[in-house]
Coordinates of C-alpha atoms in Angstrom, one line a residue:
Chain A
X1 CA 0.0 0.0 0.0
X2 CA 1.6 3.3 -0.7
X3 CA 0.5 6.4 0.7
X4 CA -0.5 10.1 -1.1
X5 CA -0.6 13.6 0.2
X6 CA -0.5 16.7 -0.8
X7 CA 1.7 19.3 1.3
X8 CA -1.6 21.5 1.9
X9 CA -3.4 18.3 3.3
X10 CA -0.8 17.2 5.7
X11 CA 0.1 20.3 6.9
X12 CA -2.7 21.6 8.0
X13 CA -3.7 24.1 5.1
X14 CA -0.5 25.9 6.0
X15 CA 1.7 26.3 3.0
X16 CA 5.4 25.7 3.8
X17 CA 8.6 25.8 1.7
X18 CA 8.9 22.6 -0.5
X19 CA 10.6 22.4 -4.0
X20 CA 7.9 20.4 -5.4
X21 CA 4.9 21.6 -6.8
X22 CA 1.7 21.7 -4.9
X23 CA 0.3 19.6 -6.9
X24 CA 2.4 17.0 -7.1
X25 CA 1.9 13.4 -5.7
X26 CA 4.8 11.6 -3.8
X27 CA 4.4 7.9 -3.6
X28 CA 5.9 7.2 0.7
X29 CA 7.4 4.0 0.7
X30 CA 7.1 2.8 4.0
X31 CA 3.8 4.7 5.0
X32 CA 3.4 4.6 9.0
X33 CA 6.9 5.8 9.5
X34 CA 6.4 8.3 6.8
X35 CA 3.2 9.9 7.9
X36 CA 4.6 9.5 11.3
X37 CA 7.6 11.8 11.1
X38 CA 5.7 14.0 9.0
X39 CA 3.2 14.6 11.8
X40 CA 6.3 15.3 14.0
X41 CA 7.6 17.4 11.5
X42 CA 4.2 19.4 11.6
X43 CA 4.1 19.7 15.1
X44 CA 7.5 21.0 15.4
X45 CA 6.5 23.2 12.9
X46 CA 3.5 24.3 14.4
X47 CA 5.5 24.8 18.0
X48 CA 7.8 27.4 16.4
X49 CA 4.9 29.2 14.8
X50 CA 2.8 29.5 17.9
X51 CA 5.8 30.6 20.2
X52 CA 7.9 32.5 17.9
X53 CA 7.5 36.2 19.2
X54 CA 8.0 37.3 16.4
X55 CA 5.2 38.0 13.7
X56 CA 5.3 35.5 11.0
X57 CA 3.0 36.6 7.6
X58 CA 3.2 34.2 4.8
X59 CA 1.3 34.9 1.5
X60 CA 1.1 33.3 -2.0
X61 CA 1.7 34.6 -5.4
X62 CA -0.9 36.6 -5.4
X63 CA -0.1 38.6 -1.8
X64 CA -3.0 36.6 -0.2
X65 CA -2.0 36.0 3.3
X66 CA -1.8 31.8 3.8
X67 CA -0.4 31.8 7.2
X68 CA -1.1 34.4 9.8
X69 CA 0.2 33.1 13.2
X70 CA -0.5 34.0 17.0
X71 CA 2.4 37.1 17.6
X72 CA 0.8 38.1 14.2
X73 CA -2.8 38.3 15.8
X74 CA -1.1 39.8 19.0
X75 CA 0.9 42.8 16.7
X76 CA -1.6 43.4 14.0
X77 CA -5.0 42.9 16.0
X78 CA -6.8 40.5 13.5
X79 CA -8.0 37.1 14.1
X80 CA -6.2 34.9 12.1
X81 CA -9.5 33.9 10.3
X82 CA -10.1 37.2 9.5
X83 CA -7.3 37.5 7.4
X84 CA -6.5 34.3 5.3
X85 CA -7.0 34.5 2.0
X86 CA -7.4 38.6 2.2
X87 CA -4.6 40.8 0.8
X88 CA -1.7 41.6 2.8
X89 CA -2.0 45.3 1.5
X90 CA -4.5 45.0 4.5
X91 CA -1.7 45.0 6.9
X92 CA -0.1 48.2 5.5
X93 CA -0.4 51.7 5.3
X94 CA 0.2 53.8 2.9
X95 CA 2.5 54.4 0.5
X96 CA 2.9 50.3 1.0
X97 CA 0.0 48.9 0.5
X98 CA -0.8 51.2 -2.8
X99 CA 3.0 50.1 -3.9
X100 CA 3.0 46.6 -2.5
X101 CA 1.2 44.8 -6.3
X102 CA 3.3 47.0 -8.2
X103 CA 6.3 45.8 -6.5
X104 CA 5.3 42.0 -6.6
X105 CA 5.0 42.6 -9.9
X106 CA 7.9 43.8 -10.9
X107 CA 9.9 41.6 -8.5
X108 CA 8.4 38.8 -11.0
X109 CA 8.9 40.3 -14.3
X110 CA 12.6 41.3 -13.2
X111 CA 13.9 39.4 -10.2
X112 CA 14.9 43.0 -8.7
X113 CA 14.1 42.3 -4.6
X114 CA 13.8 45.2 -2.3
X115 CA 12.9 43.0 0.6
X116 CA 13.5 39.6 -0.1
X117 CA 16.8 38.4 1.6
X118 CA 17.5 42.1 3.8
X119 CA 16.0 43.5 6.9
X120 CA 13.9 46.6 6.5
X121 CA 12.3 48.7 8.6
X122 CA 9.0 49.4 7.4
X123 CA 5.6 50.4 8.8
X124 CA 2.6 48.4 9.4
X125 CA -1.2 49.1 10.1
X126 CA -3.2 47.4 13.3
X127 CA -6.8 46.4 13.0
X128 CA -7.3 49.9 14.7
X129 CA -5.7 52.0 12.1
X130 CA -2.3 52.7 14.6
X131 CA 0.6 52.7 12.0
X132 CA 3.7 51.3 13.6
X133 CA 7.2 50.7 13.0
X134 CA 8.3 47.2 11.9
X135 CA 11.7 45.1 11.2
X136 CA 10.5 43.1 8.0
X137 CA 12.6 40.3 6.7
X138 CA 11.1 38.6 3.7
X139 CA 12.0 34.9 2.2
X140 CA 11.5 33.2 -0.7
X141 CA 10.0 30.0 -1.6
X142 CA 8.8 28.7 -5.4
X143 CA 6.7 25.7 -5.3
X144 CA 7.1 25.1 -9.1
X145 CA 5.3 27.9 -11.1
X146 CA 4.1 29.4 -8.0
X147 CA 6.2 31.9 -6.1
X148 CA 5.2 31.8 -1.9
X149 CA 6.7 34.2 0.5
X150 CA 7.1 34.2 4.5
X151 CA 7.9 37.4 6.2
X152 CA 9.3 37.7 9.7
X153 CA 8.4 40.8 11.6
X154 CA 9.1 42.6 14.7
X155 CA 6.8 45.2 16.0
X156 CA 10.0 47.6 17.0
X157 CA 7.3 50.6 18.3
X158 CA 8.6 50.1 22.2
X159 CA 12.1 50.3 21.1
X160 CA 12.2 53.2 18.4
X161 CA 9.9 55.0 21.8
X162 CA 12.7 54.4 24.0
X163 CA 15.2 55.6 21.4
X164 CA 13.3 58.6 21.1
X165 CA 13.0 59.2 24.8
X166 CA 16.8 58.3 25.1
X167 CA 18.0 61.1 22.3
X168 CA 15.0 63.8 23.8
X169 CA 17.0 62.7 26.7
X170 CA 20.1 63.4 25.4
X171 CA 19.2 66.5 23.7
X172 CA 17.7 68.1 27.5
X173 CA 21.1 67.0 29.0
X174 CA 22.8 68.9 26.1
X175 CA 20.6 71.7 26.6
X176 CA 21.2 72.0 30.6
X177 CA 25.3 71.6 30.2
X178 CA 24.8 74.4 27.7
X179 CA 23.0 76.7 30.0
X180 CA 25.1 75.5 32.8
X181 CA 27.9 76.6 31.3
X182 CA 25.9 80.2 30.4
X183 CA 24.9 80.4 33.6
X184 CA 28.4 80.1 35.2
X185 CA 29.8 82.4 32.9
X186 CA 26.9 84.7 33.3
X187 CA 27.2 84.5 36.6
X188 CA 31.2 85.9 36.1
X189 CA 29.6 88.6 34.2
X190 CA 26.6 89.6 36.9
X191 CA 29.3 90.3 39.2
X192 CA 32.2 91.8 37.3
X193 CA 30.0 94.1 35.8
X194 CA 27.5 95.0 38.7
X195 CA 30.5 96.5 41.3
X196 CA 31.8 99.1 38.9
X197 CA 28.0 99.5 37.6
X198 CA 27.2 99.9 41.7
X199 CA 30.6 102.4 42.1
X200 CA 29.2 104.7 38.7
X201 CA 25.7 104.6 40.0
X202 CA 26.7 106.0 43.6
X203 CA 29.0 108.6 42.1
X204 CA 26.6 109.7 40.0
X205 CA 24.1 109.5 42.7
X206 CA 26.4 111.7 44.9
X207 CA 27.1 114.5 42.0
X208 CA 23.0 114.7 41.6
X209 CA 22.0 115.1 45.2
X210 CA 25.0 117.9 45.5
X211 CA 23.6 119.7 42.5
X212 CA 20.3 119.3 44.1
X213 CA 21.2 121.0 47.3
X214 CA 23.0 123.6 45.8
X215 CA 26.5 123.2 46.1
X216 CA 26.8 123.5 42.5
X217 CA 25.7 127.4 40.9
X218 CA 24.4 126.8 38.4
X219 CA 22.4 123.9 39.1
X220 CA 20.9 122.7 35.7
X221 CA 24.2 122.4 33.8
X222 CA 25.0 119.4 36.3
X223 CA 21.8 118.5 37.0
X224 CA 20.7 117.4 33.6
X225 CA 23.4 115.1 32.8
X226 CA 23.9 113.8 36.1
X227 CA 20.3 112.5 35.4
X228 CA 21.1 111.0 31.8
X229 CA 24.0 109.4 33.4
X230 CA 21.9 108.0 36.4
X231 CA 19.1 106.5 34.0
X232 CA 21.8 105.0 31.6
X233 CA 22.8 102.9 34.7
X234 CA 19.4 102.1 35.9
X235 CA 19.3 100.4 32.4
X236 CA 22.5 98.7 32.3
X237 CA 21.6 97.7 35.7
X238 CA 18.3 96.0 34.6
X239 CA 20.0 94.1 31.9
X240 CA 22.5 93.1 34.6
X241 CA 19.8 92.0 36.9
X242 CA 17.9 90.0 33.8
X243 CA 21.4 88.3 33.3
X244 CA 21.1 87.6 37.0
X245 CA 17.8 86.0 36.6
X246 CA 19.0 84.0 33.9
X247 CA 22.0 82.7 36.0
X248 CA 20.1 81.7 38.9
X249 CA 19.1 78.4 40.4
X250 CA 15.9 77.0 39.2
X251 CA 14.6 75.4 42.5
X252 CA 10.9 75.6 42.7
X253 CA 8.9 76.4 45.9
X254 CA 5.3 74.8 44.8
X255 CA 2.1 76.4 46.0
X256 CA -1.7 76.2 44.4
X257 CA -2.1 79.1 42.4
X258 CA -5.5 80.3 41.2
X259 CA -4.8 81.4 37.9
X260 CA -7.4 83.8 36.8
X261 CA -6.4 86.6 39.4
X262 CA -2.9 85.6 39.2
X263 CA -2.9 86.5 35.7
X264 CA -4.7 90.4 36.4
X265 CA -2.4 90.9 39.3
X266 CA 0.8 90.1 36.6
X267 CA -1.3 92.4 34.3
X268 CA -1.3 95.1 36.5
X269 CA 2.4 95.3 36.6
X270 CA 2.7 96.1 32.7
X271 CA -0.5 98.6 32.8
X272 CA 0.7 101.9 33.4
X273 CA 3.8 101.0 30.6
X274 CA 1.0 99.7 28.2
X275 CA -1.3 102.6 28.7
X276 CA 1.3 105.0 27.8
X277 CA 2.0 103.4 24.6
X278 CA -1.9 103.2 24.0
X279 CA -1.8 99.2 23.9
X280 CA -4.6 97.5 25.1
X281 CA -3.6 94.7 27.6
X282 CA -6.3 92.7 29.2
X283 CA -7.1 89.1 30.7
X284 CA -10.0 86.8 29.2
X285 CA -13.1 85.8 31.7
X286 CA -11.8 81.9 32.0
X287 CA -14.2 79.4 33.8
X288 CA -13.8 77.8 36.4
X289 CA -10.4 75.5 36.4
X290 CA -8.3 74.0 39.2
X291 CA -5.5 76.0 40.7
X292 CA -2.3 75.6 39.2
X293 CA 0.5 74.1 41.7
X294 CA 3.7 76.4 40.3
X295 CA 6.4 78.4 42.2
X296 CA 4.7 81.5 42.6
X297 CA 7.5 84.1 41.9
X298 CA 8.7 82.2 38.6
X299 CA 5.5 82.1 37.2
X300 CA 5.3 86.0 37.7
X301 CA 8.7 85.9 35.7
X302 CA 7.7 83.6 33.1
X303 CA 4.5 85.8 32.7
X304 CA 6.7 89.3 33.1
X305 CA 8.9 88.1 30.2
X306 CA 6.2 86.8 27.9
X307 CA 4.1 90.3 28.7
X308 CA 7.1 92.6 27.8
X309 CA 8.1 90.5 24.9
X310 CA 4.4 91.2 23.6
X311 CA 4.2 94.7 24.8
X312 CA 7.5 95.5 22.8
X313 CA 6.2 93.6 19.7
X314 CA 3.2 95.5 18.9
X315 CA 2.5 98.7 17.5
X316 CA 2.4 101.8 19.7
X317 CA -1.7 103.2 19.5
X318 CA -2.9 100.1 18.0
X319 CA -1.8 97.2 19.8
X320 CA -3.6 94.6 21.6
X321 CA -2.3 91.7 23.9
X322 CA -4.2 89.9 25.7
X323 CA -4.0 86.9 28.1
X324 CA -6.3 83.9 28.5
X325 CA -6.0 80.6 30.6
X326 CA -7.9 77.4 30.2
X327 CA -7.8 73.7 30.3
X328 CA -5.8 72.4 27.5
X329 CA -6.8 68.8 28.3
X330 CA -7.3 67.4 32.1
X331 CA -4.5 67.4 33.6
X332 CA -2.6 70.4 31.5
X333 CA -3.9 73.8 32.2
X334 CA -2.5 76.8 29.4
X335 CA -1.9 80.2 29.3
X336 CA -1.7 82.1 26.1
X337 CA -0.7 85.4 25.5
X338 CA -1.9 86.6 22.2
X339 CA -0.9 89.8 20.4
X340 CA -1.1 91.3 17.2
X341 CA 2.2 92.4 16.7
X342 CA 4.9 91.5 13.2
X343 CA 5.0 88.4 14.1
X344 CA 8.3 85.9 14.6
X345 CA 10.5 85.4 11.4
X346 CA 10.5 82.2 10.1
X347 CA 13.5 80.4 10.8
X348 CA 14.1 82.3 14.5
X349 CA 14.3 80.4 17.9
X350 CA 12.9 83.1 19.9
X351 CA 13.7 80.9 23.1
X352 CA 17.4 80.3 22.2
X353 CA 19.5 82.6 24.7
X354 CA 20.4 86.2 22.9
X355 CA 18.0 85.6 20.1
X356 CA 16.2 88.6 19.2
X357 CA 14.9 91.3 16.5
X358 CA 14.1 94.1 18.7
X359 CA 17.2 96.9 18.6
X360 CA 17.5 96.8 22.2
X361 CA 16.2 94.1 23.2
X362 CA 18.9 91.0 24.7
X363 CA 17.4 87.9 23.9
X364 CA 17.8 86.7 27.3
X365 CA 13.6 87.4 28.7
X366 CA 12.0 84.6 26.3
X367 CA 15.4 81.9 27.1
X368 CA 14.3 82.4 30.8
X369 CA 10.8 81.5 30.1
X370 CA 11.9 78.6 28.5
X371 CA 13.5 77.4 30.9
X372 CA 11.4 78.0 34.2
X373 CA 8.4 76.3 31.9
X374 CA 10.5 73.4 31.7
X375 CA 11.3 73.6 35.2
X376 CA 7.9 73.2 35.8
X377 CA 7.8 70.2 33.8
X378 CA 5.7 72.3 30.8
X379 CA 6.0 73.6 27.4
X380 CA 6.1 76.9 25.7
X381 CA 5.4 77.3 22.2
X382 CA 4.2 80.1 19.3
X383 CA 2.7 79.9 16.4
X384 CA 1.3 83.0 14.4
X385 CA -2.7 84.4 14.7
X386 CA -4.6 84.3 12.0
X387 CA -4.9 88.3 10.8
X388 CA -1.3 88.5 11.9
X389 CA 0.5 88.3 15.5
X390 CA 1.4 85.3 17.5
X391 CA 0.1 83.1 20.2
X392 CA 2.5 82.1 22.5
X393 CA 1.4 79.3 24.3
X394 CA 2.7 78.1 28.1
X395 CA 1.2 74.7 28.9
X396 CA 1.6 73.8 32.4
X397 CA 1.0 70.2 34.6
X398 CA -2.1 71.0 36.8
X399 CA -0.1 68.9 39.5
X400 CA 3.4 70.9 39.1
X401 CA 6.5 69.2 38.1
X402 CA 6.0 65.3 37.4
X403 CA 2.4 65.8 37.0
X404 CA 1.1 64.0 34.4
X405 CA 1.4 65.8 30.9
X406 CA -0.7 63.5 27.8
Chain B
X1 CA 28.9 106.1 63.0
X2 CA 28.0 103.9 60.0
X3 CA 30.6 100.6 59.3
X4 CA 30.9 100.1 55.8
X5 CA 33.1 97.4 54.1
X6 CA 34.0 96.8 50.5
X7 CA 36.7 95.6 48.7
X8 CA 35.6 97.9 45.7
X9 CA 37.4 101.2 46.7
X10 CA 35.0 103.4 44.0
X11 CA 31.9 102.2 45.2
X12 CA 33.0 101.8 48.8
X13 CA 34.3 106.0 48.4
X14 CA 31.2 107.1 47.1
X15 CA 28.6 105.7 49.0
X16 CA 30.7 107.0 51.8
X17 CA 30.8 110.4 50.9
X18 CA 27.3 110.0 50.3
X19 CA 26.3 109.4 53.8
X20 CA 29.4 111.8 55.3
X21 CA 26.7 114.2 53.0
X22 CA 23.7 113.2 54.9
X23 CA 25.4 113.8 58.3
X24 CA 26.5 110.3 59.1
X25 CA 29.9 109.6 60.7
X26 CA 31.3 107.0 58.5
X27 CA 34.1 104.2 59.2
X28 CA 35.5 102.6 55.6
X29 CA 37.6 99.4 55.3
X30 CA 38.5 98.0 52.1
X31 CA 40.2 95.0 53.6
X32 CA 39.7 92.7 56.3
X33 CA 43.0 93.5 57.9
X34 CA 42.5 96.5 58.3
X35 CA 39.5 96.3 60.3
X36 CA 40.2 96.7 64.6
X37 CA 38.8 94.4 66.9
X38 CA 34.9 94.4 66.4
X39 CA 34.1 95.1 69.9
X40 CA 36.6 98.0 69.6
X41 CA 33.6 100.3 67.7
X42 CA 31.3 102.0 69.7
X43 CA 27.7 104.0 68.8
X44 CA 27.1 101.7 65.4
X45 CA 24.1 102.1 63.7
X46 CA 24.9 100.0 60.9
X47 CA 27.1 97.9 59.0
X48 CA 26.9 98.1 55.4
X49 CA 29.1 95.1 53.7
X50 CA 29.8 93.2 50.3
X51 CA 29.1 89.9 50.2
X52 CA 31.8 88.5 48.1
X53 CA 35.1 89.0 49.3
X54 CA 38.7 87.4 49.5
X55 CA 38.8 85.6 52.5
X56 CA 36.2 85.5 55.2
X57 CA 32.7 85.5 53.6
X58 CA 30.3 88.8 54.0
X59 CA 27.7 86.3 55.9
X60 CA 30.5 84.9 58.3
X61 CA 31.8 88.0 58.9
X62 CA 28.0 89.6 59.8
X63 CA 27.8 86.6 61.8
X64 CA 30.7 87.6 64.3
X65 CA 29.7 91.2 64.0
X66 CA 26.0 90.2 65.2
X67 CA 28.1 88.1 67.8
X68 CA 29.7 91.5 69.3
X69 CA 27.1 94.0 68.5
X70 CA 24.1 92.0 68.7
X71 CA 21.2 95.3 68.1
X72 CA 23.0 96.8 65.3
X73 CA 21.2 95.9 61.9
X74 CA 23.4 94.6 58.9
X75 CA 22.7 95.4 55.0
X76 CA 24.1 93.0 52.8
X77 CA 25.0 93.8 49.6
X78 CA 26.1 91.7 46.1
X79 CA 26.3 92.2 42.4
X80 CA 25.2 88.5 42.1
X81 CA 22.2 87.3 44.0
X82 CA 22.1 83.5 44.1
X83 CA 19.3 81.8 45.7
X84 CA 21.9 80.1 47.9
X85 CA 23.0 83.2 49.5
X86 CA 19.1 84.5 49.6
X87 CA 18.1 81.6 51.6
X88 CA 21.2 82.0 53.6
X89 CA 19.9 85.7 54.4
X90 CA 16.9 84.9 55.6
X91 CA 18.0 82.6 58.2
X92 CA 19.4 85.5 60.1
X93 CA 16.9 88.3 61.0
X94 CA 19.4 90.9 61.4
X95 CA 20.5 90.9 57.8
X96 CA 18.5 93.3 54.8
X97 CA 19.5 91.9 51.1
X98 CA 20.1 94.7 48.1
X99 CA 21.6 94.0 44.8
X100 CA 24.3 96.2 43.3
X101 CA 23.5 98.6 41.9
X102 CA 21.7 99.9 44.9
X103 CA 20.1 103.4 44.9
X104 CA 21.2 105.6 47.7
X105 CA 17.8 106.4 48.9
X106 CA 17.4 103.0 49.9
X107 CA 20.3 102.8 52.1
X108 CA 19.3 106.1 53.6
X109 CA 15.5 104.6 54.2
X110 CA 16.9 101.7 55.7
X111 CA 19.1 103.9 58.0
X112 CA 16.2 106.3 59.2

């Protein structure tokens, strides 16, 4: 008695690499042992697919999938019977699955491989619609006439997320060495420049109060340029003092602030300076939202900086900032400061340290912001308003630093 | 009398003749040194000091000045205000803080 089979029969209706046809008949000689070490063949077979944790897709000529097995269902979401016999286009997004028959094609009529016989990365589609990264490796099997592929793949999603946490990493260590060091050195400058600033402004202090009481005859002469000298100072004192800000310690001192009259109290500041330059400078009506837990006194600089920077950035009997706070999601509350100023350049980081387009401005106020924000564990961003301006954007953990943020 | 100590002889010279201007008697050291015994000074009613210094610290040497003249107020002064030496301030209730440049008419509010 001789025994028949046909691969699809024996193993299971999963199609596995065989140089004979599909069709063709083998005549088994000694038929128990054969069948029998086929079956262990088979189950070893079967084994490796249903622990291999890796996804293994195979498909026939035609890209319909003939093999679909468990760390397949696991990565792609599909039932195995959902996808047998469907195209594997249905695992892809695009540009793949619009290329993928193009490329089978070809690959027949030329023998040219992109895949088969490398390891790609390449991305891949979940039941759900998620696309995901992927390490594809593709091999070739021709049963005769008809050409059968198996591909291997590896969801790599966790692993390109870590590397992208590990060079975000990287690139906030890079960041904090580079203001480390420009705090240091700022630090050098702070105090090298603020004694002699201190011994000018004293002198000059002295010469005005003597003119002032009349030891000088005539008074004005002195008085005058004493005075220029004096507010010169003051000014090179206050950029001083914003290099000073800069260069200190970040440490936070965390209390529940209520936002909406934090806001008009920070307003309140800039009013007198605003009204003079006939800009209007208001807070929106927000509703009701949790209070913010943030260091107090480097929210009022974060808000001082953002406030000036839009003060000095629109026009002078025409300009209009204005401040708003709500919810950006639950557990993120944001700020905005809108104005309708020039706008920003394309191409400037206005929160890079001495970046700036204003004559007399230092580039320092917005770098500070940035970093406080970050202290804080949020994010400060800008785009442009529609009908001209920009939006800056400060979104802030309701909970403070290592709050949650989505 | 007023004790005033700073390294920096410009600034040190002209708040001096500053408060020599408003009536105040006036004793100016721009080094450690140079400086008698602290219980030696009699009828203080202030001492006016830079922070940074070569040396003995500002704070360690307001420290041993409250030590010998324990009602006189101290103003601290720096060109750089680190939160380190702010925090160090405010432990001792007999220091004021003011950052360089400082206007005159604060010194003379916090003497009247």
């Amino acid at each position: 008695m001789a025994w028949t089979m046909t691969h699809r029969t024996v193993y299971l209706n999963r199609v596995v690499p065989s140089r004979a046809p599909m069709t063709t008949r083998r005549r088994i000689p000694t038929p128990p042992q054969a069948l029998h070490d086929l079956q262990v063949t088979d189950a070893r077979w079967q084994a490796v697919l249903a622990t291999a944790r890796d996804a293994i897709v195979a498909i026939d000529g035609e890209a319909r999938i003939t093999l679909f097995n468990p760390a397949a269902e696991a990565v792609f979401g599909y039932g195995r019977d959902e996808v047998l016999g469907r195209n594997v286009t249905l695992l892809m997004p695009p540009p793949y699955s619009e290329e993928h028959d193009e490329y089978l094609r070809r690959y027949r009529a030329t023998g040219m491989a992109r895949a088969i016989g490398r390891v790609r990365t390449v991305e891949g589609r979940r039941k759900n619609g998620e696309v995901f990264p992927l390490e594809l490796s593709v091999s070739e099997a021709r049963l005769g006439a008809e050409l059968l592929y198996t591909a291997i793949l590896r969801d790599v999603s966790d692993r390109r997320a870590a590397e992208h946490e590990l060079r975000e990493m990287q690139r906030i260590a890079a960041e904090r060495a580079r203001l480390a060091d420009i705090g240091a050195i700022t630090a050098k400058i702070v105090h090298d420049l603020g004694n002699p600033l201190a011994a000018l402004s004293m002198q000059a202090q002295l010469i005005l109060r003597r003119a002032r009481r009349g030891d000088f005859a005539p008074v004005a002469p002195v008085e005058a340029p004493a005075t220029q000298i004096l507010q010169t100072l003051r000014r090179l004192a206050g950029l001083v003092r914003e290099f000073n800000d800069f260069a200190r310690d970040q440490r936070l001192n965390l209390h529940r602030i209520e936002l909406t009259p934090f806001l008009a109290s920070c307003v309140d500041l800039w009013l007198a300076l605003a009204i003079e330059h006939g800009i209007a400078l208001s807070v929106a009506d927000a509703a009701p939202l949790p209070a913010l837990r943030a260091d107090e006194v480097m929210l009022r600089r974060i808000l001082d900086n953002l406030i000036k920077n839009a003060i000095e950035a629109v026009p002078a009997g025409s300009g209009e900032v204005r401040l708003s706070v709500a919810a950006a999601n639950a557990v993120t509350l944001r700020i905005t400061v809108d104005d309708n100023g020039r706008g920003i350049p394309d191409g400037l980081d206005v929160f890079r340290l001495f970046e700036t387009t204003k004559p007399e401005g230092t580039g320092i106020g917005l770098a500070v912001a940035k970093e406080l924000v970050a202290a804080h564990g949020g994010t400060i961003t800008h785009q442009p308003r529609r009908g001209g301006g920009t939006s800056f954007r400060v979104d802030l953990p309701v909970d403070g630093p290592g709050g949650r943020m989505p | 009398m007023v004790l005033l100590l700073d390294d920096d002889d410009d600034f040190r010279l002209a708040l001096a003749a500053n408060l020599t201007d408003d009536g105040y008697g006036v004793r100016d050291f721009g080094h450690l040194a140079e400086i008698p015994p602290l219980e030696s000074f009699e009828a203080l009613t202030m001492l006016i000091l830079d922070q940074q210094r070569e040396g003995e610290s500002g704070l360690a040497f307001a420290d041993r000045f409250h030590a010998a003249h324990p009602r006189v107020p101290v103003v601290m002064l720096t060109a750089y205000e680190s939160d380190h030496l702010r925090a160090e301030v405010a432990r001792r209730d007999f220091v004021t803080l003011r950052r360089k440049p400082v206007d005159y008419a604060e010194i003379a509010r916090l003497l009247s």
